[in-house]
GROMACS .gro file of C-alpha atoms in nm:
model
  408
    1MET     CA    1 -10.238  -0.293  -0.284
    2THR     CA    2 -10.109  -0.631  -0.173
    3THR     CA    3 -10.065  -0.768   0.178
    4ASP     CA    4  -9.797  -1.016   0.273
    5LEU     CA    5  -9.972  -1.294   0.465
    6GLY     CA    6  -9.672  -1.526   0.465
    7PRO     CA    7  -9.577  -1.510   0.837
    8PHE     CA    8  -9.941  -1.517   0.947
    9THR     CA    9 -10.016  -1.819   0.730
   10ALA     CA   10  -9.701  -1.998   0.846
   11THR     CA   11  -9.789  -1.935   1.211
   12ARG     CA   12 -10.144  -2.061   1.164
   13THR     CA   13 -10.018  -2.371   0.985
   14TRP     CA   14  -9.770  -2.441   1.265
   15LEU     CA   15 -10.037  -2.401   1.532
   16ARG     CA   16 -10.269  -2.640   1.348
   17ALA     CA   17  -9.988  -2.893   1.327
   18HIS     CA   18  -9.916  -2.861   1.702
   19PRO     CA   19 -10.255  -2.855   1.884
   20LEU     CA   20 -10.099  -2.909   2.228
   21ALA     CA   21  -9.886  -2.596   2.189
   22THR     CA   22 -10.192  -2.404   2.072
   23ASP     CA   23 -10.386  -2.513   2.380
   24ALA     CA   24 -10.091  -2.417   2.603
   25VAL     CA   25 -10.097  -2.065   2.457
   26LEU     CA   26 -10.474  -2.050   2.513
   27ALA     CA   27 -10.433  -2.172   2.871
   28LEU     CA   28 -10.173  -1.906   2.937
   29GLY     CA   29 -10.406  -1.639   2.799
   30ALA     CA   30 -10.691  -1.770   3.015
   31LEU     CA   31 -10.468  -1.765   3.324
   32VAL     CA   32 -10.369  -1.405   3.260
   33ALA     CA   33 -10.735  -1.307   3.208
   34MET     CA   34 -10.845  -1.482   3.528
   35VAL     CA   35 -10.569  -1.323   3.734
   36LEU     CA   36 -10.643  -0.976   3.598
   37GLY     CA   37 -11.017  -1.031   3.652
   38SER     CA   38 -10.958  -1.124   4.013
   39PHE     CA   39 -10.832  -0.768   4.076
   40VAL     CA   40 -11.155  -0.613   3.945
   41ASP     CA   41 -11.433  -0.516   4.187
   42PRO     CA   42 -11.763  -0.530   3.993
   43ARG     CA   43 -11.949  -0.347   4.273
   44GLY     CA   44 -11.742  -0.029   4.291
   45PRO     CA   45 -11.909   0.304   4.365
   46HIS     CA   46 -11.867   0.413   4.006
   47GLY     CA   47 -11.894   0.072   3.839
   48PRO     CA   48 -11.629  -0.198   3.802
   49THR     CA   49 -11.289  -0.077   3.927
   50PHE     CA   50 -10.946  -0.234   3.894
   51GLY     CA   51 -10.702  -0.275   4.181
   52THR     CA   52 -10.944  -0.223   4.466
   53ARG     CA   53 -10.924  -0.587   4.574
   54THR     CA   54 -10.670  -0.870   4.561
   55PRO     CA   55 -10.726  -1.248   4.533
   56ASP     CA   56 -10.620  -1.474   4.818
   57PRO     CA   57 -10.340  -1.733   4.757
   58PHE     CA   58 -10.586  -2.026   4.749
   59SER     CA   59 -10.777  -1.863   4.459
   60LEU     CA   60 -10.448  -1.814   4.270
   61VAL     CA   61 -10.374  -2.185   4.310
   62LEU     CA   62 -10.719  -2.278   4.178
   63MET     CA   63 -10.673  -2.048   3.877
   64LEU     CA   64 -10.333  -2.201   3.804
   65LEU     CA   65 -10.473  -2.557   3.824
   66ALA     CA   66 -10.769  -2.468   3.601
   67ALA     CA   67 -10.540  -2.312   3.339
   68ALA     CA   68 -10.310  -2.616   3.350
   69ALA     CA   69 -10.610  -2.842   3.284
   70LEU     CA   70 -10.698  -2.641   2.972
   71VAL     CA   71 -10.371  -2.749   2.809
   72PHE     CA   72 -10.529  -3.093   2.761
   73ARG     CA   73 -10.877  -2.970   2.662
   74ARG     CA   74 -10.871  -3.147   2.322
   75LEU     CA   75 -10.698  -3.463   2.442
   76ARG     CA   76 -10.924  -3.529   2.744
   77THR     CA   77 -11.226  -3.308   2.679
   78ARG     CA   78 -11.468  -3.449   2.935
   79ALA     CA   79 -11.204  -3.496   3.204
   80VAL     CA   80 -11.089  -3.136   3.162
   81LEU     CA   81 -11.451  -3.013   3.181
   82ALA     CA   82 -11.508  -3.213   3.500
   83ALA     CA   83 -11.184  -3.081   3.655
   84THR     CA   84 -11.258  -2.717   3.575
   85ILE     CA   85 -11.615  -2.748   3.701
   86GLY     CA   86 -11.486  -2.896   4.028
   87LEU     CA   87 -11.230  -2.618   4.071
   88SER     CA   88 -11.499  -2.359   3.991
   89VAL     CA   89 -11.737  -2.507   4.250
   90VAL     CA   90 -11.464  -2.493   4.515
   91GLU     CA   91 -11.392  -2.127   4.431
   92LEU     CA   92 -11.762  -2.032   4.427
   93ALA     CA   93 -11.817  -2.201   4.765
   94THR     CA   94 -11.508  -2.074   4.948
   95GLY     CA   95 -11.369  -1.771   4.769
   96GLU     CA   96 -11.432  -1.426   4.912
   97PRO     CA   97 -11.396  -1.223   4.711
   98ARG     CA   98 -11.456  -1.466   4.430
   99ALA     CA   99 -11.199  -1.513   4.151
  100PRO     CA  100 -11.321  -1.589   3.794
  101VAL     CA  101 -11.211  -1.954   3.797
  102ALA     CA  102 -11.537  -2.041   3.618
  103MET     CA  103 -11.382  -1.890   3.302
  104ALA     CA  104 -11.185  -2.214   3.259
  105ALA     CA  105 -11.507  -2.417   3.284
  106VAL     CA  106 -11.665  -2.194   3.018
  107ILE     CA  107 -11.373  -2.265   2.780
  108ALA     CA  108 -11.388  -2.638   2.853
  109LEU     CA  109 -11.764  -2.646   2.794
  110TYR     CA  110 -11.720  -2.465   2.461
  111THR     CA  111 -11.457  -2.723   2.358
  112LEU     CA  112 -11.688  -3.012   2.444
  113ALA     CA  113 -11.980  -2.856   2.256
  114SER     CA  114 -11.770  -2.802   1.944
  115ARG     CA  115 -11.650  -3.165   1.938
  116THR     CA  116 -11.961  -3.369   2.020
  117ASP     CA  117 -12.319  -3.408   1.904
  118ARG     CA  118 -12.604  -3.169   1.986
  119PRO     CA  119 -12.795  -3.388   2.239
  120THR     CA  120 -12.478  -3.444   2.440
  121THR     CA  121 -12.396  -3.073   2.423
  122TRP     CA  122 -12.729  -2.962   2.562
  123ARG     CA  123 -12.745  -3.236   2.823
  124ILE     CA  124 -12.401  -3.159   2.965
  125GLY     CA  125 -12.446  -2.784   2.908
  126LEU     CA  126 -12.769  -2.771   3.109
  127LEU     CA  127 -12.612  -2.971   3.392
  128THR     CA  128 -12.311  -2.737   3.397
  129MET     CA  129 -12.527  -2.424   3.390
  130ALA     CA  130 -12.757  -2.552   3.663
  131GLY     CA  131 -12.474  -2.682   3.883
  132LEU     CA  132 -12.248  -2.378   3.875
  133THR     CA  133 -12.534  -2.129   3.896
  134GLY     CA  134 -12.695  -2.320   4.184
  135VAL     CA  135 -12.370  -2.332   4.381
  136ALA     CA  136 -12.311  -1.964   4.313
  137MET     CA  137 -12.658  -1.871   4.440
  138LEU     CA  138 -12.645  -2.095   4.748
  139ALA     CA  139 -12.299  -1.969   4.847
  140ALA     CA  140 -12.367  -1.606   4.766
  141GLY     CA  141 -12.280  -1.493   5.124
  142PRO     CA  142 -12.380  -1.134   5.183
  143LEU     CA  143 -12.483  -1.093   4.816
  144PRO     CA  144 -12.843  -1.155   4.701
  145TRP     CA  145 -12.898  -1.475   4.503
  146TYR     CA  146 -12.983  -1.272   4.194
  147SER     CA  147 -12.656  -1.073   4.193
  148GLN     CA  148 -12.488  -1.001   3.865
  149GLU     CA  149 -12.200  -1.240   3.941
  150ASN     CA  150 -12.446  -1.532   3.971
  151ILE     CA  151 -12.638  -1.431   3.661
  152GLY     CA  152 -12.306  -1.394   3.480
  153VAL     CA  153 -12.214  -1.757   3.554
  154PHE     CA  154 -12.546  -1.869   3.408
  155ALA     CA  155 -12.510  -1.650   3.098
  156TRP     CA  156 -12.148  -1.737   3.020
  157THR     CA  157 -12.198  -2.114   3.047
  158GLY     CA  158 -12.510  -2.095   2.827
  159MET     CA  159 -12.329  -1.889   2.562
  160ALA     CA  160 -12.035  -2.132   2.568
  161ALA     CA  161 -12.261  -2.429   2.493
  162ALA     CA  162 -12.446  -2.239   2.218
  163ALA     CA  163 -12.126  -2.109   2.057
  164GLY     CA  164 -11.963  -2.453   2.059
  165ASP     CA  165 -12.271  -2.610   1.901
  166ALA     CA  166 -12.277  -2.341   1.632
  167VAL     CA  167 -11.909  -2.399   1.552
  168ARG     CA  168 -11.965  -2.774   1.532
  169SER     CA  169 -12.262  -2.724   1.297
  170ARG     CA  170 -12.060  -2.493   1.072
  171ARG     CA  171 -11.773  -2.740   1.056
  172ALA     CA  172 -12.014  -3.018   0.963
  173PHE     CA  173 -12.167  -2.797   0.694
  174VAL     CA  174 -11.827  -2.707   0.549
  175ASP     CA  175 -11.717  -3.072   0.559
  176ALA     CA  176 -12.037  -3.175   0.379
  177ILE     CA  177 -11.979  -2.914   0.108
  178ARG     CA  178 -11.617  -3.024   0.069
  179GLU     CA  179 -11.720  -3.390   0.052
  180ARG     CA  180 -11.982  -3.313  -0.214
  181ALA     CA  181 -11.726  -3.116  -0.413
  182GLU     CA  182 -11.475  -3.401  -0.392
  183ARG     CA  183 -11.744  -3.652  -0.488
  184ALA     CA  184 -11.848  -3.434  -0.782
  185GLU     CA  185 -11.484  -3.410  -0.890
  186ARG     CA  186 -11.447  -3.788  -0.870
  187THR     CA  187 -11.770  -3.834  -1.064
  188ARG     CA  188 -11.651  -3.588  -1.327
  189GLU     CA  189 -11.321  -3.773  -1.360
  190GLU     CA  190 -11.497  -4.109  -1.382
  191GLU     CA  191 -11.731  -3.970  -1.648
  192ALA     CA  192 -11.432  -3.838  -1.844
  193ARG     CA  193 -11.260  -4.177  -1.821
  194ARG     CA  194 -11.579  -4.351  -1.933
  195ARG     CA  195 -11.615  -4.121  -2.232
  196VAL     CA  196 -11.251  -4.175  -2.324
  197ALA     CA  197 -11.300  -4.552  -2.304
  198GLU     CA  198 -11.613  -4.533  -2.521
  199GLU     CA  199 -11.433  -4.317  -2.775
  200ARG     CA  200 -11.139  -4.560  -2.786
  201LEU     CA  201 -11.380  -4.846  -2.838
  202ARG     CA  202 -11.555  -4.660  -3.119
  203ILE     CA  203 -11.224  -4.577  -3.289
  204ALA     CA  204 -11.113  -4.939  -3.250
  205ARG     CA  205 -11.434  -5.055  -3.420
  206ASP     CA  206 -11.382  -4.809  -3.704
  207LEU     CA  207 -11.023  -4.922  -3.751
  208HIS     CA  208 -11.131  -5.284  -3.753
  209ASP     CA  209 -11.403  -5.217  -4.010
  210VAL     CA  210 -11.171  -5.020  -4.237
  211VAL     CA  211 -10.885  -5.266  -4.219
  212ALA     CA  212 -11.098  -5.579  -4.248
  213HIS     CA  213 -11.296  -5.448  -4.545
  214HIS     CA  214 -11.018  -5.304  -4.757
  215ILE     CA  215 -10.756  -5.566  -4.680
  216ALA     CA  216 -11.005  -5.838  -4.773
  217LEU     CA  217 -11.066  -5.665  -5.109
  218VAL     CA  218 -10.693  -5.617  -5.164
  219ASN     CA  219 -10.636  -5.984  -5.092
  220VAL     CA  220 -10.906  -6.095  -5.335
  221GLN     CA  221 -10.795  -5.865  -5.618
  222ALA     CA  222 -10.430  -5.952  -5.566
  223GLY     CA  223 -10.521  -6.321  -5.596
  224VAL     CA  224 -10.713  -6.252  -5.915
  225ALA     CA  225 -10.419  -6.058  -6.060
  226ALA     CA  226 -10.175  -6.334  -5.977
  227HIS     CA  227 -10.404  -6.593  -6.133
  228VAL     CA  228 -10.457  -6.418  -6.468
  229MET     CA  229 -10.127  -6.231  -6.496
  230ASP     CA  230  -9.982  -6.455  -6.767
  231LYS     CA  231 -10.290  -6.539  -6.975
  232ARG     CA  232 -10.502  -6.220  -6.941
  233PRO     CA  233 -10.280  -5.926  -6.856
  234ASP     CA  234 -10.560  -5.675  -6.920
  235GLN     CA  235 -10.775  -5.834  -6.650
  236ALA     CA  236 -10.472  -5.847  -6.422
  237LYS     CA  237 -10.418  -5.474  -6.472
  238GLU     CA  238 -10.782  -5.410  -6.387
  239ALA     CA  239 -10.750  -5.618  -6.070
  240LEU     CA  240 -10.435  -5.430  -5.970
  241ALA     CA  241 -10.617  -5.102  -6.030
  242HIS     CA  242 -10.882  -5.218  -5.785
  243VAL     CA  243 -10.604  -5.307  -5.539
  244ARG     CA  244 -10.467  -4.956  -5.573
  245ASP     CA  245 -10.810  -4.796  -5.521
  246ALA     CA  246 -10.888  -5.014  -5.220
  247SER     CA  247 -10.551  -4.941  -5.059
  248ARG     CA  248 -10.592  -4.568  -5.121
  249SER     CA  249 -10.939  -4.573  -4.964
  250ALA     CA  250 -10.803  -4.767  -4.667
  251LEU     CA  251 -10.525  -4.515  -4.615
  252ASN     CA  252 -10.766  -4.221  -4.640
  253GLU     CA  253 -11.008  -4.370  -4.388
  254LEU     CA  254 -10.725  -4.468  -4.155
  255ARG     CA  255 -10.588  -4.115  -4.175
  256ALA     CA  256 -10.929  -3.969  -4.095
  257THR     CA  257 -10.983  -4.208  -3.802
  258VAL     CA  258 -10.637  -4.170  -3.653
  259GLY     CA  259 -10.676  -3.793  -3.690
  260LEU     CA  260 -10.923  -3.811  -3.401
  261LEU     CA  261 -10.634  -3.911  -3.174
  262ARG     CA  262 -10.429  -3.599  -3.244
  263GLN     CA  263 -10.345  -3.369  -2.957
  264SER     CA  264 -10.389  -2.992  -2.957
  265GLY     CA  265 -10.115  -2.829  -3.160
  266ASP     CA  266 -10.079  -3.126  -3.394
  267PRO     CA  267 -10.137  -3.078  -3.766
  268GLU     CA  268 -10.501  -3.033  -3.851
  269ALA     CA  269 -10.694  -3.358  -3.898
  270PRO     CA  270 -10.874  -3.431  -4.223
  271THR     CA  271 -11.215  -3.267  -4.246
  272GLU     CA  272 -11.371  -3.518  -4.484
  273PRO     CA  273 -11.713  -3.630  -4.354
  274ALA     CA  274 -11.743  -3.974  -4.201
  275PRO     CA  275 -11.880  -4.235  -4.443
  276GLY     CA  276 -12.251  -4.293  -4.446
  277LEU     CA  277 -12.530  -4.441  -4.655
  278ALA     CA  278 -12.471  -4.172  -4.916
  279ARG     CA  279 -12.159  -4.369  -5.009
  280LEU     CA  280 -12.332  -4.706  -5.003
  281ASP     CA  281 -12.313  -4.742  -5.382
  282GLU     CA  282 -11.936  -4.691  -5.374
  283LEU     CA  283 -11.904  -4.952  -5.102
  284VAL     CA  284 -12.116  -5.206  -5.287
  285ASP     CA  285 -11.922  -5.146  -5.610
  286THR     CA  286 -11.599  -5.246  -5.438
  287PHE     CA  287 -11.751  -5.583  -5.349
  288ARG     CA  288 -11.894  -5.629  -5.695
  289HIS     CA  289 -11.551  -5.568  -5.844
  290ALA     CA  290 -11.422  -5.835  -5.606
  291GLY     CA  291 -11.666  -6.087  -5.753
  292LEU     CA  292 -11.950  -6.072  -5.501
  293PRO     CA  293 -12.291  -6.002  -5.658
  294VAL     CA  294 -12.483  -5.764  -5.430
  295LYS     CA  295 -12.841  -5.644  -5.456
  296VAL     CA  296 -12.933  -5.324  -5.274
  297MET     CA  297 -13.267  -5.189  -5.163
  298VAL     CA  298 -13.287  -4.862  -4.967
  299GLU     CA  299 -13.614  -4.704  -4.851
  300LEU     CA  300 -13.559  -4.406  -4.625
  301ASP     CA  301 -13.837  -4.181  -4.754
  302GLY     CA  302 -14.076  -4.031  -4.505
  303ASP     CA  303 -14.135  -3.733  -4.282
  304GLY     CA  304 -13.866  -3.826  -4.033
  305GLY     CA  305 -13.595  -3.623  -4.204
  306PRO     CA  306 -13.237  -3.736  -4.259
  307LEU     CA  307 -13.081  -3.997  -4.037
  308PRO     CA  308 -12.872  -3.878  -3.744
  309ALA     CA  309 -12.500  -3.889  -3.818
  310ALA     CA  310 -12.436  -4.164  -3.561
  311VAL     CA  311 -12.711  -4.386  -3.705
  312ASP     CA  312 -12.595  -4.317  -4.062
  313LEU     CA  313 -12.237  -4.414  -3.978
  314ALA     CA  314 -12.343  -4.723  -3.782
  315ALA     CA  315 -12.561  -4.848  -4.070
  316TYR     CA  316 -12.275  -4.801  -4.316
  317ARG     CA  317 -12.027  -4.983  -4.092
  318VAL     CA  318 -12.267  -5.272  -4.028
  319ILE     CA  319 -12.318  -5.324  -4.402
  320GLN     CA  320 -11.944  -5.296  -4.463
  321GLU     CA  321 -11.860  -5.555  -4.200
  322ALA     CA  322 -12.139  -5.793  -4.300
  323LEU     CA  323 -12.039  -5.789  -4.669
  324THR     CA  324 -11.675  -5.833  -4.571
  325ASN     CA  325 -11.770  -6.145  -4.376
  326VAL     CA  326 -11.967  -6.274  -4.674
  327ARG     CA  327 -11.670  -6.223  -4.904
  328LYS     CA  328 -11.428  -6.383  -4.661
  329HIS     CA  329 -11.631  -6.679  -4.535
  330ALA     CA  330 -11.904  -6.762  -4.788
  331GLY     CA  331 -11.854  -6.991  -5.085
  332PRO     CA  332 -11.704  -6.872  -5.413
  333GLY     CA  333 -12.045  -6.850  -5.579
  334ALA     CA  334 -12.218  -6.663  -5.297
  335SER     CA  335 -12.434  -6.358  -5.350
  336ALA     CA  336 -12.567  -6.103  -5.102
  337GLU     CA  337 -12.868  -5.880  -5.054
  338VAL     CA  338 -12.869  -5.554  -4.861
  339SER     CA  339 -13.178  -5.370  -4.745
  340VAL     CA  340 -13.206  -5.050  -4.545
  341VAL     CA  341 -13.562  -4.961  -4.444
  342ARG     CA  342 -13.692  -4.692  -4.215
  343VAL     CA  343 -13.977  -4.823  -4.003
  344GLY     CA  344 -14.135  -4.566  -3.773
  345ALA     CA  345 -13.878  -4.443  -3.524
  346SER     CA  346 -13.608  -4.692  -3.623
  347THR     CA  347 -13.398  -4.795  -3.919
  348GLU     CA  348 -13.360  -5.165  -3.999
  349VAL     CA  349 -13.051  -5.290  -4.180
  350THR     CA  350 -13.053  -5.646  -4.319
  351VAL     CA  351 -12.772  -5.828  -4.499
  352LEU     CA  352 -12.844  -6.175  -4.640
  353ASP     CA  353 -12.628  -6.423  -4.828
  354ASP     CA  354 -12.699  -6.766  -4.975
  355GLY     CA  355 -12.372  -6.920  -4.862
  356GLY     CA  356 -12.269  -7.010  -5.217
  357GLY     CA  357 -12.464  -7.333  -5.199
  358ARG     CA  358 -12.260  -7.463  -4.905
  359PRO     CA  359 -12.450  -7.672  -4.647
  360GLU     CA  360 -12.281  -7.486  -4.363
  361PRO     CA  361 -12.374  -7.129  -4.276
  362ALA     CA  362 -12.188  -6.886  -4.497
  363ALA     CA  363 -12.036  -6.687  -4.213
  364ALA     CA  364 -11.985  -6.969  -3.966
  365ALA     CA  365 -11.617  -6.888  -3.942
  366ALA     CA  366 -11.703  -6.540  -3.822
  367THR     CA  367 -11.867  -6.681  -3.510
  368ALA     CA  368 -11.613  -6.955  -3.448
  369PRO     CA  369 -11.346  -6.911  -3.180
  370GLY     CA  370 -11.075  -6.684  -3.315
  371GLY     CA  371 -11.302  -6.576  -3.599
  372GLY     CA  372 -11.252  -6.205  -3.534
  373HIS     CA  373 -11.448  -5.925  -3.376
  374GLY     CA  374 -11.674  -5.821  -3.663
  375LEU     CA  375 -12.002  -5.948  -3.519
  376LEU     CA  376 -11.906  -5.823  -3.174
  377GLY     CA  377 -11.838  -5.480  -3.321
  378MET     CA  378 -12.178  -5.475  -3.493
  379ARG     CA  379 -12.353  -5.564  -3.168
  380GLU     CA  380 -12.160  -5.294  -2.982
  381ARG     CA  381 -12.247  -5.033  -3.244
  382ALA     CA  382 -12.615  -5.118  -3.222
  383GLY     CA  383 -12.610  -5.133  -2.843
  384ALA     CA  384 -12.437  -4.795  -2.818
  385LEU     CA  385 -12.733  -4.637  -2.999
  386GLY     CA  386 -12.995  -4.826  -2.800
  387GLY     CA  387 -13.062  -5.075  -3.081
  388SER     CA  388 -13.020  -5.447  -3.131
  389CYS     CA  389 -12.831  -5.683  -3.359
  390PHE     CA  390 -12.918  -6.039  -3.461
  391ALA     CA  391 -12.679  -6.254  -3.661
  392GLY     CA  392 -12.728  -6.621  -3.738
  393PRO     CA  393 -12.758  -6.888  -4.006
  394ARG     CA  394 -13.050  -6.897  -4.244
  395TYR     CA  395 -13.265  -7.197  -4.307
  396GLY     CA  396 -13.129  -7.382  -4.610
  397GLY     CA  397 -12.783  -7.225  -4.591
  398GLY     CA  398 -12.636  -6.882  -4.578
  399TYR     CA  399 -12.635  -6.617  -4.312
  400ARG     CA  400 -12.850  -6.328  -4.198
  401VAL     CA  401 -12.754  -6.008  -4.017
  402HIS     CA  402 -13.040  -5.791  -3.894
  403VAL     CA  403 -12.976  -5.466  -3.707
  404ILE     CA  404 -13.233  -5.222  -3.565
  405LEU     CA  405 -13.108  -4.870  -3.502
  406PRO     CA  406 -13.339  -4.620  -3.325
  407VAL     CA  407 -13.357  -4.290  -3.510
  408THR     CA  408 -13.463  -4.080  -3.208
   0.00000   0.00000   0.00000
């Protein structure tokens, strides 16, 4: 079973958008209630009776003025409260029989309590309760001071202050919940943007490592092939075969990396595992074929178990980038040493080269302005895992890259 709430919702939305019209409707309802109440005799022989008394013209004028003041109850809250209290005091002091003009003061007091702080509410509420009740008791006429009309003034003003304060507290509570929800949503969006930025940076590092490594090998082998093409065609064919293998590996790794950027519904990305230290021998062989002698020492034995995937990939990429820098920037007779050692809760990766006998550091060009982003990428990889990276010249020539990657 469904209920059509369209007209109701539209009316409520319109009233919220036009508060003055809403208050005019409320004022009209209050005027009607006060006029009808003025015809009720609360002390009838069989309880309250309607139509046994009539208000005098002066009381009707006071009720009309009090209702007119309520139209502006949200625009001039304190002024409206003061006006309705004054009109109520005049009615309580002069009216006989009394008309319920104090109903307007009750509505005004509720409005003030719902739109101000608690200390102000109780301060003004107590003054209103004491003032109206005191005037009602002093001007009771033939009635005893403890008559139900006087007690009613005290009760209604007290309930108005309490109800307004409760509404204000609930609004503040709802606003706080809404603000926390909005803040949580903003935090969630910021976290998502941060993760996207980190993932883009990681993919950019991977692309740089893949392209820099394989293109450097292709360039070297292509130069070798061009140099020996005429005199030693067999060696040229071997060099071209290395070019083909390096380009194929570059394409495969690029395809795997770019596959991470696919959207849902795109063709399935390659499922080949990311490179790690298990493929270190293949990596080193590519440099050896390019004419760079490389010594490798790996000691990962222990009770710590296998390396986490992120640490394994970072170690592989650091070695790849460091050897690429050696091949690109060191002298033609340079050689390199690679060591991967697990020490306690961390893995240390060290890549050394002798600079080919050059007096300048072997990888000085890598740190020069415009020298690329290889060293920056290594530092970012280490920093992302909570590790550190040191890269600098060695005493006597050459270069040293030392990276510490926490395992836990």
